[in-house]
Amino acid sequence: MGIIKDRFKAKADVTAVEIKEMLKEHGNKVIGEVQLSQIYQGMRGMTGLVTETSLLDAQEGIRFRGFTIPELREKLPKAPGGSEPLPEGLFYLMLIGELPTEEDVHHLSAVLQRRSHVPTHVFHTIDALPLNTHPMTQFVVGIMALQTESQFAKKYAAGMSKKDYWEAVFDDSMDLIARLPHIAAYIYRRKYKFGNHIQPNGLLDWASNFAHMLGFEDEKFHELMRLYMTIHADHEGGNVSAHTTHLVGSALSDPYLSFAAGMNGLAGPLHGLANQEVIKWIFEMQEELKSDDPTKEEIEAYVRKTLSEGKVVPGYGHAVLRQTDPRFTAQMEFGKKHMPNDKLVNTVWKVYEVVPPILESLGKVKNPWPNVDAHSGALLVHFDLKEYEYYTVLFGVSRALGVLASLCWDRALGFALERPKSVTTDLVKKWLRGEDNIWGD
Ligand code: HAX
């Protein structure tokens, strides 16, 4: 077995024993309570999942295996001459639970390079779609076409022991992560660059090679991709893309099927698609105001207009976070370092000053602060990646690192088929009238 696979298995075996013992001793301990409103309103705050790779705190933001984003930017290995973390290092951390050495990260980059070949039928399948197909649809179709390569599906069909599930899921996950940048870049070049494709460069790290295949050679853009791929990778288990991947995986659907399902969730405007919505909203504002440098007063009026039309302000609010998203802050720091005078980036910062008090004044928005999607588009536009319908694909490539590391853990820990109980409103009404005691008194 490979070095990373051995280390992962050793860690997972220890955790599996710990969980078994914990459940033997404490399995019937009660965790919190569920209110009626929670089952009608998106299960907010209801603990119902175990996800080992990261944990979200409402005030502090995300921690990956205990490390905050500023800590990761400091501690994870960098590319030569670079100052942003290599996302391979974050994947290692999520998978193994320990910070990698530079050597570990080089090894992982090389493993991903070796596994990165994409069979031609995948590109042919994407080519069969009309050019105006949304990039996220093309991405999901590409992932589905790649499912022919699933080791898990082949081994399961041939008859695989339960104890070997984890290994096939591990191999599929590594293959998928290795191949996604090529598929994603192919979609970009197909849709926006007249099908003028760029071959991978085997000497580059995973994110840098992705930037290269997209057609961007500015080293600062490669740095941005390393940061982007790191900060978008994971946000604990309950968000739509992570939860969907986990849920579908629990039916023993292979990693290709599970990840494609998760990506369909990421493509929703309340989730990952918000990154395209933000920049679209700003472009529309610029057009309406006939200005590429709107004042705070002009932005305020535009925000109020958006709300009065019954729309959300994209990039603001969160189901769990109650502060400025540290992923927003990391991107703001990148902007201050590399492009402090960019007008669009400055508009994003002005929006940041204007929107929170307005949302707060509505009295119903639980979190008036920006999330990850409020910033990313402006940085991409700075480097001339203006095709905002493509942005969620970038998010999706990054998200693979977290949700697939989690899927490896799910199978290594033998997690069960997910199947919560649902009820009807009729039954709830009967319970409220005391005619049914489904939840006791
Ligand atoms: N603009 C206007 N109204 C907002 C709002 C915003 N940015 N955020 C929340 N609200 C409204 C909700 O629509 C809801 O209104 P109604 O009661 O009239 O339905 C009310 O405030 C309460 O919502 P909430 O409890 O604060 O927020 P939710 O947990 O229900 O939803 C969302 C969280 C992220 C979906 C929400 O804040 C939103 O729609 N934001 C804009 C879209 C966005 O940026 N999504 C990306 C989120 C991060 C992410 O997943 N990235 O991938």
PDB file of C-alpha atoms in Angstrom, residues 122-307:
ATOM      1  CA  VAL A 122     -15.123  12.022 -20.552  1.00  0.00           C
ATOM      2  CA  PHE A 123     -14.194  14.921 -22.833  1.00  0.00           C
ATOM      3  CA  HIS A 124     -16.402  13.510 -25.614  1.00  0.00           C
ATOM      4  CA  THR A 125     -19.323  13.326 -23.203  1.00  0.00           C
ATOM      5  CA  ILE A 126     -18.836  16.971 -22.196  1.00  0.00           C
ATOM      6  CA  ASP A 127     -18.497  17.904 -25.886  1.00  0.00           C
ATOM      7  CA  ALA A 128     -21.946  16.402 -26.539  1.00  0.00           C
ATOM      8  CA  LEU A 129     -23.534  19.163 -24.420  1.00  0.00           C
ATOM      9  CA  PRO A 130     -24.586  22.446 -26.016  1.00  0.00           C
ATOM     10  CA  LEU A 131     -21.984  25.150 -25.422  1.00  0.00           C
ATOM     11  CA  ASN A 132     -24.461  27.269 -23.471  1.00  0.00           C
ATOM     12  CA  THR A 133     -24.837  24.533 -20.815  1.00  0.00           C
ATOM     13  CA  HIS A 134     -24.019  25.973 -17.385  1.00  0.00           C
ATOM     14  CA  PRO A 135     -20.430  25.077 -16.382  1.00  0.00           C
ATOM     15  CA  MET A 136     -21.679  23.338 -13.216  1.00  0.00           C
ATOM     16  CA  THR A 137     -23.900  21.061 -15.328  1.00  0.00           C
ATOM     17  CA  GLN A 138     -20.938  20.295 -17.581  1.00  0.00           C
ATOM     18  CA  PHE A 139     -18.837  19.604 -14.469  1.00  0.00           C
ATOM     19  CA  VAL A 140     -21.347  17.151 -13.020  1.00  0.00           C
ATOM     20  CA  VAL A 141     -21.752  15.433 -16.410  1.00  0.00           C
ATOM     21  CA  GLY A 142     -17.946  15.136 -16.625  1.00  0.00           C
ATOM     22  CA  ILE A 143     -17.786  13.562 -13.146  1.00  0.00           C
ATOM     23  CA  MET A 144     -20.577  11.157 -14.048  1.00  0.00           C
ATOM     24  CA  ALA A 145     -18.806  10.176 -17.289  1.00  0.00           C
ATOM     25  CA  LEU A 146     -15.692   9.454 -15.216  1.00  0.00           C
ATOM     26  CA  GLN A 147     -17.674   7.057 -13.016  1.00  0.00           C
ATOM     27  CA  THR A 148     -16.763   4.273 -15.498  1.00  0.00           C
ATOM     28  CA  GLU A 149     -13.381   4.330 -13.706  1.00  0.00           C
ATOM     29  CA  SER A 150     -14.735   3.613 -10.218  1.00  0.00           C
ATOM     30  CA  GLN A 151     -12.731   0.915  -8.424  1.00  0.00           C
ATOM     31  CA  PHE A 152     -15.399   0.779  -5.744  1.00  0.00           C
ATOM     32  CA  ALA A 153     -18.192   0.057  -8.246  1.00  0.00           C
ATOM     33  CA  LYS A 154     -16.112  -2.650  -9.992  1.00  0.00           C
ATOM     34  CA  LYS A 155     -15.007  -4.320  -6.781  1.00  0.00           C
ATOM     35  CA  TYR A 156     -18.490  -4.185  -5.270  1.00  0.00           C
ATOM     36  CA  ALA A 157     -19.951  -5.815  -8.382  1.00  0.00           C
ATOM     37  CA  ALA A 158     -17.285  -8.529  -8.196  1.00  0.00           C
ATOM     38  CA  GLY A 159     -18.100  -9.128  -4.512  1.00  0.00           C
ATOM     39  CA  MET A 160     -16.140  -7.133  -1.961  1.00  0.00           C
ATOM     40  CA  SER A 161     -15.887  -7.674   1.787  1.00  0.00           C
ATOM     41  CA  LYS A 162     -17.174  -4.803   3.986  1.00  0.00           C
ATOM     42  CA  LYS A 163     -13.729  -4.453   5.508  1.00  0.00           C
ATOM     43  CA  ASP A 164     -12.302  -3.473   2.103  1.00  0.00           C
ATOM     44  CA  TYR A 165     -14.801  -0.687   1.295  1.00  0.00           C
ATOM     45  CA  TRP A 166     -12.543   2.011   2.679  1.00  0.00           C
ATOM     46  CA  GLU A 167      -9.664   1.096   0.368  1.00  0.00           C
ATOM     47  CA  ALA A 168     -11.709   1.275  -2.828  1.00  0.00           C
ATOM     48  CA  VAL A 169     -13.230   4.573  -1.665  1.00  0.00           C
ATOM     49  CA  PHE A 170      -9.747   5.874  -0.868  1.00  0.00           C
ATOM     50  CA  ASP A 171      -8.475   4.958  -4.358  1.00  0.00           C
ATOM     51  CA  ASP A 172     -11.500   6.469  -6.088  1.00  0.00           C
ATOM     52  CA  SER A 173     -11.191   9.645  -4.017  1.00  0.00           C
ATOM     53  CA  MET A 174      -7.521  10.104  -4.885  1.00  0.00           C
ATOM     54  CA  ASP A 175      -8.212   9.447  -8.578  1.00  0.00           C
ATOM     55  CA  LEU A 176     -11.115  11.855  -8.621  1.00  0.00           C
ATOM     56  CA  ILE A 177      -9.187  14.667  -6.904  1.00  0.00           C
ATOM     57  CA  ALA A 178      -6.291  14.092  -9.294  1.00  0.00           C
ATOM     58  CA  ARG A 179      -8.516  14.273 -12.375  1.00  0.00           C
ATOM     59  CA  LEU A 180     -10.920  17.089 -11.499  1.00  0.00           C
ATOM     60  CA  PRO A 181      -8.639  20.031 -12.443  1.00  0.00           C
ATOM     61  CA  HIS A 182      -8.253  18.696 -15.994  1.00  0.00           C
ATOM     62  CA  ILE A 183     -12.023  18.215 -16.387  1.00  0.00           C
ATOM     63  CA  ALA A 184     -12.764  21.639 -14.900  1.00  0.00           C
ATOM     64  CA  ALA A 185     -10.150  23.386 -17.060  1.00  0.00           C
ATOM     65  CA  TYR A 186     -11.450  21.570 -20.137  1.00  0.00           C
ATOM     66  CA  ILE A 187     -14.922  23.015 -19.481  1.00  0.00           C
ATOM     67  CA  TYR A 188     -13.526  26.541 -19.108  1.00  0.00           C
ATOM     68  CA  ARG A 189     -11.477  26.402 -22.305  1.00  0.00           C
ATOM     69  CA  ARG A 190     -14.321  24.739 -24.188  1.00  0.00           C
ATOM     70  CA  LYS A 191     -16.925  27.303 -23.178  1.00  0.00           C
ATOM     71  CA  TYR A 192     -14.892  30.494 -23.102  1.00  0.00           C
ATOM     72  CA  LYS A 193     -11.676  29.978 -25.108  1.00  0.00           C
ATOM     73  CA  PHE A 194     -12.957  28.417 -28.350  1.00  0.00           C
ATOM     74  CA  GLY A 195     -11.942  24.903 -27.276  1.00  0.00           C
ATOM     75  CA  ASN A 196      -8.302  25.926 -27.311  1.00  0.00           C
ATOM     76  CA  HIS A 197      -7.183  23.421 -24.651  1.00  0.00           C
ATOM     77  CA  ILE A 198      -3.948  23.447 -22.661  1.00  0.00           C
ATOM     78  CA  GLN A 199      -2.164  20.240 -21.726  1.00  0.00           C
ATOM     79  CA  PRO A 200      -1.306  19.613 -18.036  1.00  0.00           C
ATOM     80  CA  ASN A 201       2.199  20.383 -16.794  1.00  0.00           C
ATOM     81  CA  GLY A 202       3.412  17.463 -14.685  1.00  0.00           C
ATOM     82  CA  LEU A 203       6.009  19.602 -12.930  1.00  0.00           C
ATOM     83  CA  LEU A 204       3.477  21.884 -11.240  1.00  0.00           C
ATOM     84  CA  ASP A 205       1.622  21.433  -7.960  1.00  0.00           C
ATOM     85  CA  TRP A 206      -2.102  20.532  -8.083  1.00  0.00           C
ATOM     86  CA  ALA A 207      -3.539  24.074  -7.891  1.00  0.00           C
ATOM     87  CA  SER A 208      -0.818  25.597 -10.038  1.00  0.00           C
ATOM     88  CA  ASN A 209      -1.350  23.005 -12.752  1.00  0.00           C
ATOM     89  CA  PHE A 210      -5.076  23.793 -12.635  1.00  0.00           C
ATOM     90  CA  ALA A 211      -4.324  27.516 -13.092  1.00  0.00           C
ATOM     91  CA  HIS A 212      -1.994  26.628 -15.978  1.00  0.00           C
ATOM     92  CA  MET A 213      -4.650  24.489 -17.726  1.00  0.00           C
ATOM     93  CA  LEU A 214      -7.182  27.298 -17.296  1.00  0.00           C
ATOM     94  CA  GLY A 215      -4.694  29.489 -19.196  1.00  0.00           C
ATOM     95  CA  PHE A 216      -3.399  31.773 -16.416  1.00  0.00           C
ATOM     96  CA  GLU A 217       0.370  31.955 -16.040  1.00  0.00           C
ATOM     97  CA  ASP A 218       0.726  34.917 -13.657  1.00  0.00           C
ATOM     98  CA  GLU A 219       2.401  33.522 -10.527  1.00  0.00           C
ATOM     99  CA  LYS A 220       0.110  35.670  -8.375  1.00  0.00           C
ATOM    100  CA  PHE A 221      -2.900  33.931  -9.914  1.00  0.00           C
ATOM    101  CA  HIS A 222      -1.287  30.571  -9.082  1.00  0.00           C
ATOM    102  CA  GLU A 223      -0.929  31.798  -5.501  1.00  0.00           C
ATOM    103  CA  LEU A 224      -4.581  32.828  -5.507  1.00  0.00           C
ATOM    104  CA  MET A 225      -5.578  29.357  -6.718  1.00  0.00           C
ATOM    105  CA  ARG A 226      -3.565  27.738  -3.901  1.00  0.00           C
ATOM    106  CA  LEU A 227      -5.326  29.943  -1.359  1.00  0.00           C
ATOM    107  CA  TYR A 228      -8.738  29.527  -3.023  1.00  0.00           C
ATOM    108  CA  MET A 229      -8.440  25.721  -3.202  1.00  0.00           C
ATOM    109  CA  THR A 230      -7.423  25.658   0.473  1.00  0.00           C
ATOM    110  CA  ILE A 231     -10.105  27.872   1.988  1.00  0.00           C
ATOM    111  CA  HIS A 232     -13.077  26.464   0.023  1.00  0.00           C
ATOM    112  CA  ALA A 233     -12.242  22.825   0.741  1.00  0.00           C
ATOM    113  CA  ASP A 234     -14.405  22.054   3.761  1.00  0.00           C
ATOM    114  CA  HIS A 235     -16.939  23.632   6.130  1.00  0.00           C
ATOM    115  CA  GLU A 236     -17.860  20.762   8.477  1.00  0.00           C
ATOM    116  CA  GLY A 237     -20.512  18.221   7.551  1.00  0.00           C
ATOM    117  CA  GLY A 238     -23.940  19.854   7.476  1.00  0.00           C
ATOM    118  CA  ASN A 239     -23.608  22.193   4.461  1.00  0.00           C
ATOM    119  CA  VAL A 240     -25.465  21.026   1.375  1.00  0.00           C
ATOM    120  CA  SER A 241     -22.488  19.800  -0.690  1.00  0.00           C
ATOM    121  CA  ALA A 242     -20.801  17.967   2.197  1.00  0.00           C
ATOM    122  CA  HIS A 243     -23.991  16.521   3.599  1.00  0.00           C
ATOM    123  CA  THR A 244     -25.185  15.344   0.185  1.00  0.00           C
ATOM    124  CA  THR A 245     -21.887  13.633  -0.613  1.00  0.00           C
ATOM    125  CA  HIS A 246     -21.999  11.925   2.778  1.00  0.00           C
ATOM    126  CA  LEU A 247     -25.676  10.963   2.462  1.00  0.00           C
ATOM    127  CA  VAL A 248     -25.361   9.486  -1.030  1.00  0.00           C
ATOM    128  CA  GLY A 249     -22.133   7.753  -0.017  1.00  0.00           C
ATOM    129  CA  SER A 250     -23.971   6.127   2.886  1.00  0.00           C
ATOM    130  CA  ALA A 251     -25.954   4.096   0.343  1.00  0.00           C
ATOM    131  CA  LEU A 252     -22.555   2.767  -0.817  1.00  0.00           C
ATOM    132  CA  SER A 253     -22.878   4.767  -4.011  1.00  0.00           C
ATOM    133  CA  ASP A 254     -19.267   5.115  -5.157  1.00  0.00           C
ATOM    134  CA  PRO A 255     -17.296   8.375  -4.717  1.00  0.00           C
ATOM    135  CA  TYR A 256     -18.038   9.539  -8.279  1.00  0.00           C
ATOM    136  CA  LEU A 257     -21.800   9.212  -7.752  1.00  0.00           C
ATOM    137  CA  SER A 258     -21.614  10.712  -4.282  1.00  0.00           C
ATOM    138  CA  PHE A 259     -19.437  13.674  -5.254  1.00  0.00           C
ATOM    139  CA  ALA A 260     -21.550  14.428  -8.350  1.00  0.00           C
ATOM    140  CA  ALA A 261     -24.610  14.557  -6.072  1.00  0.00           C
ATOM    141  CA  GLY A 262     -22.798  16.954  -3.742  1.00  0.00           C
ATOM    142  CA  MET A 263     -21.892  19.160  -6.701  1.00  0.00           C
ATOM    143  CA  ASN A 264     -25.547  19.394  -7.722  1.00  0.00           C
ATOM    144  CA  GLY A 265     -26.126  20.868  -4.278  1.00  0.00           C
ATOM    145  CA  LEU A 266     -23.186  23.242  -4.579  1.00  0.00           C
ATOM    146  CA  ALA A 267     -24.800  24.549  -7.779  1.00  0.00           C
ATOM    147  CA  GLY A 268     -27.667  26.117  -5.795  1.00  0.00           C
ATOM    148  CA  PRO A 269     -27.671  29.941  -5.383  1.00  0.00           C
ATOM    149  CA  LEU A 270     -28.056  29.761  -1.591  1.00  0.00           C
ATOM    150  CA  HIS A 271     -24.873  27.638  -1.489  1.00  0.00           C
ATOM    151  CA  GLY A 272     -21.886  27.623  -3.886  1.00  0.00           C
ATOM    152  CA  LEU A 273     -23.553  29.434  -6.775  1.00  0.00           C
ATOM    153  CA  ALA A 274     -23.626  32.517  -4.532  1.00  0.00           C
ATOM    154  CA  ASN A 275     -20.062  33.247  -5.734  1.00  0.00           C
ATOM    155  CA  GLN A 276     -21.309  33.890  -9.278  1.00  0.00           C
ATOM    156  CA  GLU A 277     -24.368  35.755  -7.959  1.00  0.00           C
ATOM    157  CA  VAL A 278     -22.184  38.208  -6.025  1.00  0.00           C
ATOM    158  CA  ILE A 279     -20.186  39.351  -9.014  1.00  0.00           C
ATOM    159  CA  LYS A 280     -23.252  39.364 -11.261  1.00  0.00           C
ATOM    160  CA  TRP A 281     -24.975  41.582  -8.680  1.00  0.00           C
ATOM    161  CA  ILE A 282     -21.975  43.958  -8.590  1.00  0.00           C
ATOM    162  CA  PHE A 283     -21.733  44.094 -12.393  1.00  0.00           C
ATOM    163  CA  GLU A 284     -25.453  44.894 -12.584  1.00  0.00           C
ATOM    164  CA  MET A 285     -25.015  47.584  -9.951  1.00  0.00           C
ATOM    165  CA  GLN A 286     -22.119  49.127 -11.925  1.00  0.00           C
ATOM    166  CA  GLU A 287     -24.214  49.108 -15.064  1.00  0.00           C
ATOM    167  CA  GLU A 288     -27.219  50.693 -13.401  1.00  0.00           C
ATOM    168  CA  LEU A 289     -25.090  53.362 -11.701  1.00  0.00           C
ATOM    169  CA  LYS A 290     -22.943  53.829 -14.812  1.00  0.00           C
ATOM    170  CA  SER A 291     -19.903  53.706 -12.543  1.00  0.00           C
ATOM    171  CA  ASP A 292     -17.104  51.224 -11.878  1.00  0.00           C
ATOM    172  CA  ASP A 293     -16.335  52.979  -8.589  1.00  0.00           C
ATOM    173  CA  PRO A 294     -19.664  53.535  -6.796  1.00  0.00           C
ATOM    174  CA  THR A 295     -19.822  55.551  -3.576  1.00  0.00           C
ATOM    175  CA  LYS A 296     -21.058  54.036  -0.313  1.00  0.00           C
ATOM    176  CA  GLU A 297     -24.273  56.049  -0.650  1.00  0.00           C
ATOM    177  CA  GLU A 298     -24.896  54.634  -4.138  1.00  0.00           C
ATOM    178  CA  ILE A 299     -24.193  51.104  -2.910  1.00  0.00           C
ATOM    179  CA  GLU A 300     -26.566  51.592   0.021  1.00  0.00           C
ATOM    180  CA  ALA A 301     -29.380  52.654  -2.309  1.00  0.00           C
ATOM    181  CA  TYR A 302     -28.716  49.639  -4.550  1.00  0.00           C
ATOM    182  CA  VAL A 303     -28.755  47.243  -1.576  1.00  0.00           C
ATOM    183  CA  ARG A 304     -32.107  48.662  -0.444  1.00  0.00           C
ATOM    184  CA  LYS A 305     -33.460  48.264  -3.969  1.00  0.00           C
ATOM    185  CA  THR A 306     -32.319  44.611  -4.059  1.00  0.00           C
ATOM    186  CA  LEU A 307     -34.100  43.938  -0.759  1.00  0.00           C
TER     187      LEU A 307
END
